[in-house]
Amino acid sequence: MYPPSRKDFISLTLSDPHSHSYNNGKHRRQSCWRKWKQLSRLQRSLVLFLLALLLILGLLAYPSITEQWRGLSDREDWLELDDRDLKAVPPGVKPVLGPAAAGKPPAPVVGPHLGPAVGPDSVAEPRGPNVPILAKPPTKKKTFSNKRGPPSLQKDGNVSDPIGGEKQEVVEDEEGEEDDKEKKIVSWRGAIIEADQATEPPPSANEKEAAAPPAPANPADAVPTEVVNGTIDRLEAVRDAFRHAWKGYKNYAWGQDELKPISKSFGQWFGLGLTLIDSLDTMWIMGLKEEFAEAKNWVEKELSFDKNTDVNLFETTIRILGGLLSSYHLTGDRLFLEKAKDLGSRLMPAFKTPSKIPFSDVNIGKGIAHPPRWTSDSTLAEVTSIQLEFRELSRLTQDPQYQEVVNEVMKMVHKLPGKHDGLVPMFINTQSGQFTHKGVFTLGARADSYYEYLLKQWIQGGKTEDDLLEDYLQAMEGVRKHLVRQTGPGRLTFIGELSHNRFNPKMDHLVCFLPGTLALGAHNGLPGDHMDLAVQLMETCHQMYKQMETGLSPEIAHFSLQASDGHDVIVKPADRHNLLRPETVESLFYMYRFTKDTKYKDWGWDILQNFNKYTKVSGGGYTSISNVRDPVNPGPRDKMESFFLGETLKYLYLLFSDDMELLSLDKYVFNTEAHPLPIWPSPPK
Ligand code: DMJ
């Protein structure tokens, strides 16, 4: 005998009729069967009919029950998806820069990115009618409060408890609002961007993971926004960034050299309104008329060069003289030319040296120039990157003195011994006129714009000055021969440095001007392989951003030469800062103009977003940061360099514009501070 394993089992097992052991269940089943046998045939048929009827009714009711059940489980899936998506959304608004960094409560943030005002309680609506907003889930989740575990484990008590239940509803509603905020996200080229991602806070520690760019929740949302909206939104995003930067400058540093956006104060360098003048032509190009008018008014009423102040010849030339000349060309307003003339004449004493190689500093009030206190050397890039501006000043004023002094410098450098296949040392002595500190060759700090201005002077002058072209071509050959290498892991092409015949795989972010310059040369008829190198270097500069946790480049990158090394880009602790520099976006602009490859726009767009994410300061302004490897605490440095407005944002704007006639590269040449100057008309033959 096999006893039933469970007492409530409907057993069909026949028991052993000979068994005498006591079994109550068996006994009951036997008496049921006996009773069934005692029923008449009619009674048995009736019972069977009723059972069959019950079965049919049960089957008919099944779909609606399962439907209800499926509905419930679907929504639960939905909620899970919702949670996942929320994790993927970049962190919300929790300002840490600005007042918050100083332990003060965060002020509402003005979001320049996709809407006018974004704060903890407001979310910017994306511009344009067609910006896709991800489908919004139902906000009330209280029907499914079991997502939070059994009622007994819920903080606010059992949901069936009317008091606890009410409390629960309030909590759920608040969360619904939270969800609303978080789900206002737009998709842009496959990346999901929170509508107010343009706000400055880096993510908090536990949000770090969420800061990684998420995959779109819905493939339909991966449609590139550019296709949907056209380029206008990107242009507007740059304008917004400019307005935000300008707001900080206007509120806390008006008429001063540089904004300190965290402390809401300013820093002085020359005391000449550096940021204001550096920004003039950017505002004009962006069509920011009101801002331009206010700034012009300041130039007219407040700007005076009759000041007992020491200025750096190079910086003052490229930022202020260049800014004034460019503003004159764009507006036709002679105010700017008069100011440029005044400044140019005050800089001239710098050239009164035994060698005619200018001193680095000049007191524009007293008319006295001098080298830095510790040396009589000048930096090579500084004395060879003032030519575009001085030459143009001569052309405009019909006064040859400016052109003569800078041409003399170029002639001397052209003839000077000590170059290495066209590569130049970093210093030149103002007494002897000779190179000093020989043996170190770089395309980074102290030498960079020497190479840039060889090509650009040649273009400015109508491609007639052969010495400039010769020096440029020779130098690019020297670069190829001595400084170009590829990384081991990812075969990235980079430009290293040479120090007494030892190669150092180190590249300043400053070197990222080179892809743009090489492309400009190729566009002007120089060898096609210059363009090939430009394409490769552009990729590397892009990777210098992409491989960082903040998506922003360090000031200096080192590169791995061994294939076994894990990473292409290595950043030393002292080099992790980012000063909002323009060189990469500058090159992206040239590359897009000459190739029309939209990936360059996309790379620039990523950079703008990361500037917005990690360097934007509430209350106005952007700040340089100390650590591009730490998205949680990038370390705001409390300084907005004037070139962020003069160059970085201008190049981003021009990159996103498809108007090739907006500062056509066949009509203008940009100085090294992004101030466009006209290419001279060819002399009549
Ligand atoms: C600018 O002032 C100029 O572009 C200069 O040639 C290099 N340094 C800064 C920007 O990084």
PDB file of N, CA, C and O and ligand atoms in Angstrom, residues 269 278 314-315 318-319 381 385 448-449 452-453 509-510 513 555 579-583 586 641-644 647-648 651 671-674, ligand 1:
ATOM      1  N   TRP A 269      45.097  92.082 -14.258  1.00  0.00           N
ATOM      2  CA  TRP A 269      46.371  91.695 -14.866  1.00  0.00           C
ATOM      3  C   TRP A 269      47.042  92.964 -15.391  1.00  0.00           C
ATOM      4  O   TRP A 269      48.085  93.367 -14.911  1.00  0.00           O
ATOM      5  N   ASP A 278      38.399  91.534 -25.215  1.00  0.00           N
ATOM      6  CA  ASP A 278      38.562  90.235 -25.878  1.00  0.00           C
ATOM      7  C   ASP A 278      37.219  89.701 -26.385  1.00  0.00           C
ATOM      8  O   ASP A 278      37.169  88.908 -27.329  1.00  0.00           O
ATOM      9  N   PHE A 314      53.020  90.629 -25.813  1.00  0.00           N
ATOM     10  CA  PHE A 314      52.314  89.599 -26.587  1.00  0.00           C
ATOM     11  C   PHE A 314      50.829  89.519 -26.199  1.00  0.00           C
ATOM     12  O   PHE A 314      49.945  89.595 -27.063  1.00  0.00           O
ATOM     13  N   GLU A 315      50.567  89.384 -24.905  1.00  0.00           N
ATOM     14  CA  GLU A 315      49.174  89.211 -24.466  1.00  0.00           C
ATOM     15  C   GLU A 315      48.336  90.434 -24.804  1.00  0.00           C
ATOM     16  O   GLU A 315      47.170  90.317 -25.200  1.00  0.00           O
ATOM     17  N   ILE A 318      47.761  90.388 -28.733  1.00  0.00           N
ATOM     18  CA  ILE A 318      46.807  89.427 -29.323  1.00  0.00           C
ATOM     19  C   ILE A 318      45.395  89.627 -28.788  1.00  0.00           C
ATOM     20  O   ILE A 318      44.425  89.457 -29.517  1.00  0.00           O
ATOM     21  N   ARG A 319      45.288  90.022 -27.509  1.00  0.00           N
ATOM     22  CA  ARG A 319      43.932  90.125 -26.936  1.00  0.00           C
ATOM     23  C   ARG A 319      43.314  91.502 -27.150  1.00  0.00           C
ATOM     24  O   ARG A 319      42.157  91.618 -27.542  1.00  0.00           O
ATOM     25  N   ALA A 381      57.715  82.385 -28.949  1.00  0.00           N
ATOM     26  CA  ALA A 381      56.345  82.538 -29.476  1.00  0.00           C
ATOM     27  C   ALA A 381      55.849  83.965 -29.276  1.00  0.00           C
ATOM     28  O   ALA A 381      55.122  84.500 -30.110  1.00  0.00           O
ATOM     29  N   SER A 385      54.587  86.295 -32.534  1.00  0.00           N
ATOM     30  CA  SER A 385      53.128  86.147 -32.692  1.00  0.00           C
ATOM     31  C   SER A 385      52.427  87.463 -32.400  1.00  0.00           C
ATOM     32  O   SER A 385      51.360  87.496 -31.770  1.00  0.00           O
ATOM     33  N   ASP A 448      54.499  77.550 -29.624  1.00  0.00           N
ATOM     34  CA  ASP A 448      53.322  77.197 -30.432  1.00  0.00           C
ATOM     35  C   ASP A 448      52.975  78.175 -31.548  1.00  0.00           C
ATOM     36  O   ASP A 448      52.986  77.837 -32.736  1.00  0.00           O
ATOM     37  N   SER A 449      52.705  79.416 -31.185  1.00  0.00           N
ATOM     38  CA  SER A 449      52.151  80.316 -32.199  1.00  0.00           C
ATOM     39  C   SER A 449      53.202  80.868 -33.161  1.00  0.00           C
ATOM     40  O   SER A 449      52.842  81.519 -34.148  1.00  0.00           O
ATOM     41  N   GLU A 452      52.226  78.848 -36.048  1.00  0.00           N
ATOM     42  CA  GLU A 452      50.901  79.310 -36.504  1.00  0.00           C
ATOM     43  C   GLU A 452      51.026  80.605 -37.303  1.00  0.00           C
ATOM     44  O   GLU A 452      50.423  80.763 -38.368  1.00  0.00           O
ATOM     45  N   TYR A 453      51.858  81.536 -36.804  1.00  0.00           N
ATOM     46  CA  TYR A 453      51.949  82.848 -37.454  1.00  0.00           C
ATOM     47  C   TYR A 453      52.816  82.837 -38.708  1.00  0.00           C
ATOM     48  O   TYR A 453      52.698  83.737 -39.539  1.00  0.00           O
ATOM     49  N   HIS A 509      47.926  70.783 -24.161  1.00  0.00           N
ATOM     50  CA  HIS A 509      46.668  71.039 -24.872  1.00  0.00           C
ATOM     51  C   HIS A 509      46.858  72.148 -25.899  1.00  0.00           C
ATOM     52  O   HIS A 509      46.230  72.142 -26.968  1.00  0.00           O
ATOM     53  N   LEU A 510      47.761  73.058 -25.626  1.00  0.00           N
ATOM     54  CA  LEU A 510      48.046  74.151 -26.556  1.00  0.00           C
ATOM     55  C   LEU A 510      48.360  73.646 -27.963  1.00  0.00           C
ATOM     56  O   LEU A 510      48.076  74.307 -28.958  1.00  0.00           O
ATOM     57  N   PHE A 513      46.169  73.384 -31.405  1.00  0.00           N
ATOM     58  CA  PHE A 513      45.942  74.363 -32.477  1.00  0.00           C
ATOM     59  C   PHE A 513      46.414  73.770 -33.807  1.00  0.00           C
ATOM     60  O   PHE A 513      45.992  74.186 -34.885  1.00  0.00           O
ATOM     61  N   GLU A 555      45.451  69.945 -19.055  1.00  0.00           N
ATOM     62  CA  GLU A 555      46.362  70.946 -19.616  1.00  0.00           C
ATOM     63  C   GLU A 555      47.496  70.268 -20.390  1.00  0.00           C
ATOM     64  O   GLU A 555      47.921  70.750 -21.437  1.00  0.00           O
ATOM     65  N   LEU A 579      41.815  74.994 -18.228  1.00  0.00           N
ATOM     66  CA  LEU A 579      41.670  76.451 -18.118  1.00  0.00           C
ATOM     67  C   LEU A 579      40.638  77.016 -19.100  1.00  0.00           C
ATOM     68  O   LEU A 579      40.665  78.192 -19.397  1.00  0.00           O
ATOM     69  N   LEU A 580      39.768  76.161 -19.609  1.00  0.00           N
ATOM     70  CA  LEU A 580      38.734  76.576 -20.587  1.00  0.00           C
ATOM     71  C   LEU A 580      39.378  76.969 -21.914  1.00  0.00           C
ATOM     72  O   LEU A 580      38.899  77.858 -22.620  1.00  0.00           O
ATOM     73  N   ARG A 581      40.449  76.305 -22.231  1.00  0.00           N
ATOM     74  CA  ARG A 581      41.233  76.693 -23.417  1.00  0.00           C
ATOM     75  C   ARG A 581      40.506  76.381 -24.729  1.00  0.00           C
ATOM     76  O   ARG A 581      39.691  75.457 -24.798  1.00  0.00           O
ATOM     77  N   PRO A 582      40.912  77.120 -25.778  1.00  0.00           N
ATOM     78  CA  PRO A 582      40.185  76.997 -27.048  1.00  0.00           C
ATOM     79  C   PRO A 582      40.786  76.062 -28.103  1.00  0.00           C
ATOM     80  O   PRO A 582      40.129  75.772 -29.098  1.00  0.00           O
ATOM     81  N   GLU A 583      42.031  75.617 -27.960  1.00  0.00           N
ATOM     82  CA  GLU A 583      42.734  75.072 -29.133  1.00  0.00           C
ATOM     83  C   GLU A 583      41.996  73.935 -29.828  1.00  0.00           C
ATOM     84  O   GLU A 583      41.980  73.860 -31.071  1.00  0.00           O
ATOM     85  N   GLU A 586      38.997  75.249 -31.651  1.00  0.00           N
ATOM     86  CA  GLU A 586      39.530  76.038 -32.772  1.00  0.00           C
ATOM     87  C   GLU A 586      39.807  75.100 -33.954  1.00  0.00           C
ATOM     88  O   GLU A 586      39.372  75.343 -35.084  1.00  0.00           O
ATOM     89  N   GLU A 641      39.150  82.812 -17.711  1.00  0.00           N
ATOM     90  CA  GLU A 641      40.123  83.446 -18.606  1.00  0.00           C
ATOM     91  C   GLU A 641      39.375  84.220 -19.699  1.00  0.00           C
ATOM     92  O   GLU A 641      38.336  83.770 -20.180  1.00  0.00           O
ATOM     93  N   SER A 642      39.965  85.312 -20.124  1.00  0.00           N
ATOM     94  CA  SER A 642      39.275  86.112 -21.151  1.00  0.00           C
ATOM     95  C   SER A 642      39.156  85.328 -22.459  1.00  0.00           C
ATOM     96  O   SER A 642      38.220  85.531 -23.230  1.00  0.00           O
ATOM     97  N   PHE A 643      40.082  84.397 -22.700  1.00  0.00           N
ATOM     98  CA  PHE A 643      40.003  83.670 -23.975  1.00  0.00           C
ATOM     99  C   PHE A 643      38.812  82.716 -24.037  1.00  0.00           C
ATOM    100  O   PHE A 643      38.473  82.223 -25.111  1.00  0.00           O
ATOM    101  N   PHE A 644      38.180  82.452 -22.912  1.00  0.00           N
ATOM    102  CA  PHE A 644      36.984  81.611 -22.981  1.00  0.00           C
ATOM    103  C   PHE A 644      35.901  82.323 -23.796  1.00  0.00           C
ATOM    104  O   PHE A 644      35.212  81.714 -24.603  1.00  0.00           O
ATOM    105  N   GLU A 647      37.795  83.362 -27.486  1.00  0.00           N
ATOM    106  CA  GLU A 647      38.131  82.288 -28.424  1.00  0.00           C
ATOM    107  C   GLU A 647      37.205  81.082 -28.339  1.00  0.00           C
ATOM    108  O   GLU A 647      36.587  80.689 -29.311  1.00  0.00           O
ATOM    109  N   THR A 648      37.162  80.463 -27.150  1.00  0.00           N
ATOM    110  CA  THR A 648      36.503  79.158 -27.032  1.00  0.00           C
ATOM    111  C   THR A 648      35.059  79.219 -27.510  1.00  0.00           C
ATOM    112  O   THR A 648      34.632  78.417 -28.350  1.00  0.00           O
ATOM    113  N   TYR A 651      34.797  80.099 -31.350  1.00  0.00           N
ATOM    114  CA  TYR A 651      35.051  78.976 -32.257  1.00  0.00           C
ATOM    115  C   TYR A 651      33.923  77.954 -32.209  1.00  0.00           C
ATOM    116  O   TYR A 651      33.580  77.355 -33.222  1.00  0.00           O
ATOM    117  N   ASN A 671      43.679  85.802 -35.762  1.00  0.00           N
ATOM    118  CA  ASN A 671      44.912  85.888 -34.992  1.00  0.00           C
ATOM    119  C   ASN A 671      44.903  84.793 -33.926  1.00  0.00           C
ATOM    120  O   ASN A 671      43.944  84.034 -33.809  1.00  0.00           O
ATOM    121  N   THR A 672      45.954  84.678 -33.155  1.00  0.00           N
ATOM    122  CA  THR A 672      46.055  83.546 -32.232  1.00  0.00           C
ATOM    123  C   THR A 672      45.105  83.672 -31.041  1.00  0.00           C
ATOM    124  O   THR A 672      45.000  82.762 -30.228  1.00  0.00           O
ATOM    125  N   GLU A 673      44.378  84.763 -30.968  1.00  0.00           N
ATOM    126  CA  GLU A 673      43.347  84.934 -29.947  1.00  0.00           C
ATOM    127  C   GLU A 673      41.957  84.940 -30.602  1.00  0.00           C
ATOM    128  O   GLU A 673      40.989  85.435 -30.033  1.00  0.00           O
ATOM    129  N   ALA A 674      41.878  84.390 -31.808  1.00  0.00           N
ATOM    130  CA  ALA A 674      40.603  84.238 -32.524  1.00  0.00           C
ATOM    131  C   ALA A 674      39.982  85.548 -32.988  1.00  0.00           C
ATOM    132  O   ALA A 674      38.768  85.606 -33.223  1.00  0.00           O
TER     133      ALA A 674
HETATM  134  C1  DMJ B   1      45.397  82.313 -25.956  1.00  0.00           C
HETATM  135  O1  DMJ B   1      45.684  83.477 -25.310  1.00  0.00           O
HETATM  136  C2  DMJ B   1      46.041  82.239 -27.291  1.00  0.00           C
HETATM  137  O2  DMJ B   1      45.384  81.301 -28.083  1.00  0.00           O
HETATM  138  C3  DMJ B   1      47.504  81.914 -27.234  1.00  0.00           C
HETATM  139  O3  DMJ B   1      48.065  81.759 -28.499  1.00  0.00           O
HETATM  140  C4  DMJ B   1      47.691  80.643 -26.465  1.00  0.00           C
HETATM  141  N1  DMJ B   1      47.083  80.701 -25.195  1.00  0.00           N
HETATM  142  C5  DMJ B   1      45.747  81.179 -25.060  1.00  0.00           C
HETATM  143  C6  DMJ B   1      44.676  80.139 -25.136  1.00  0.00           C
HETATM  144  O4  DMJ B   1      44.968  78.931 -24.640  1.00  0.00           O
END
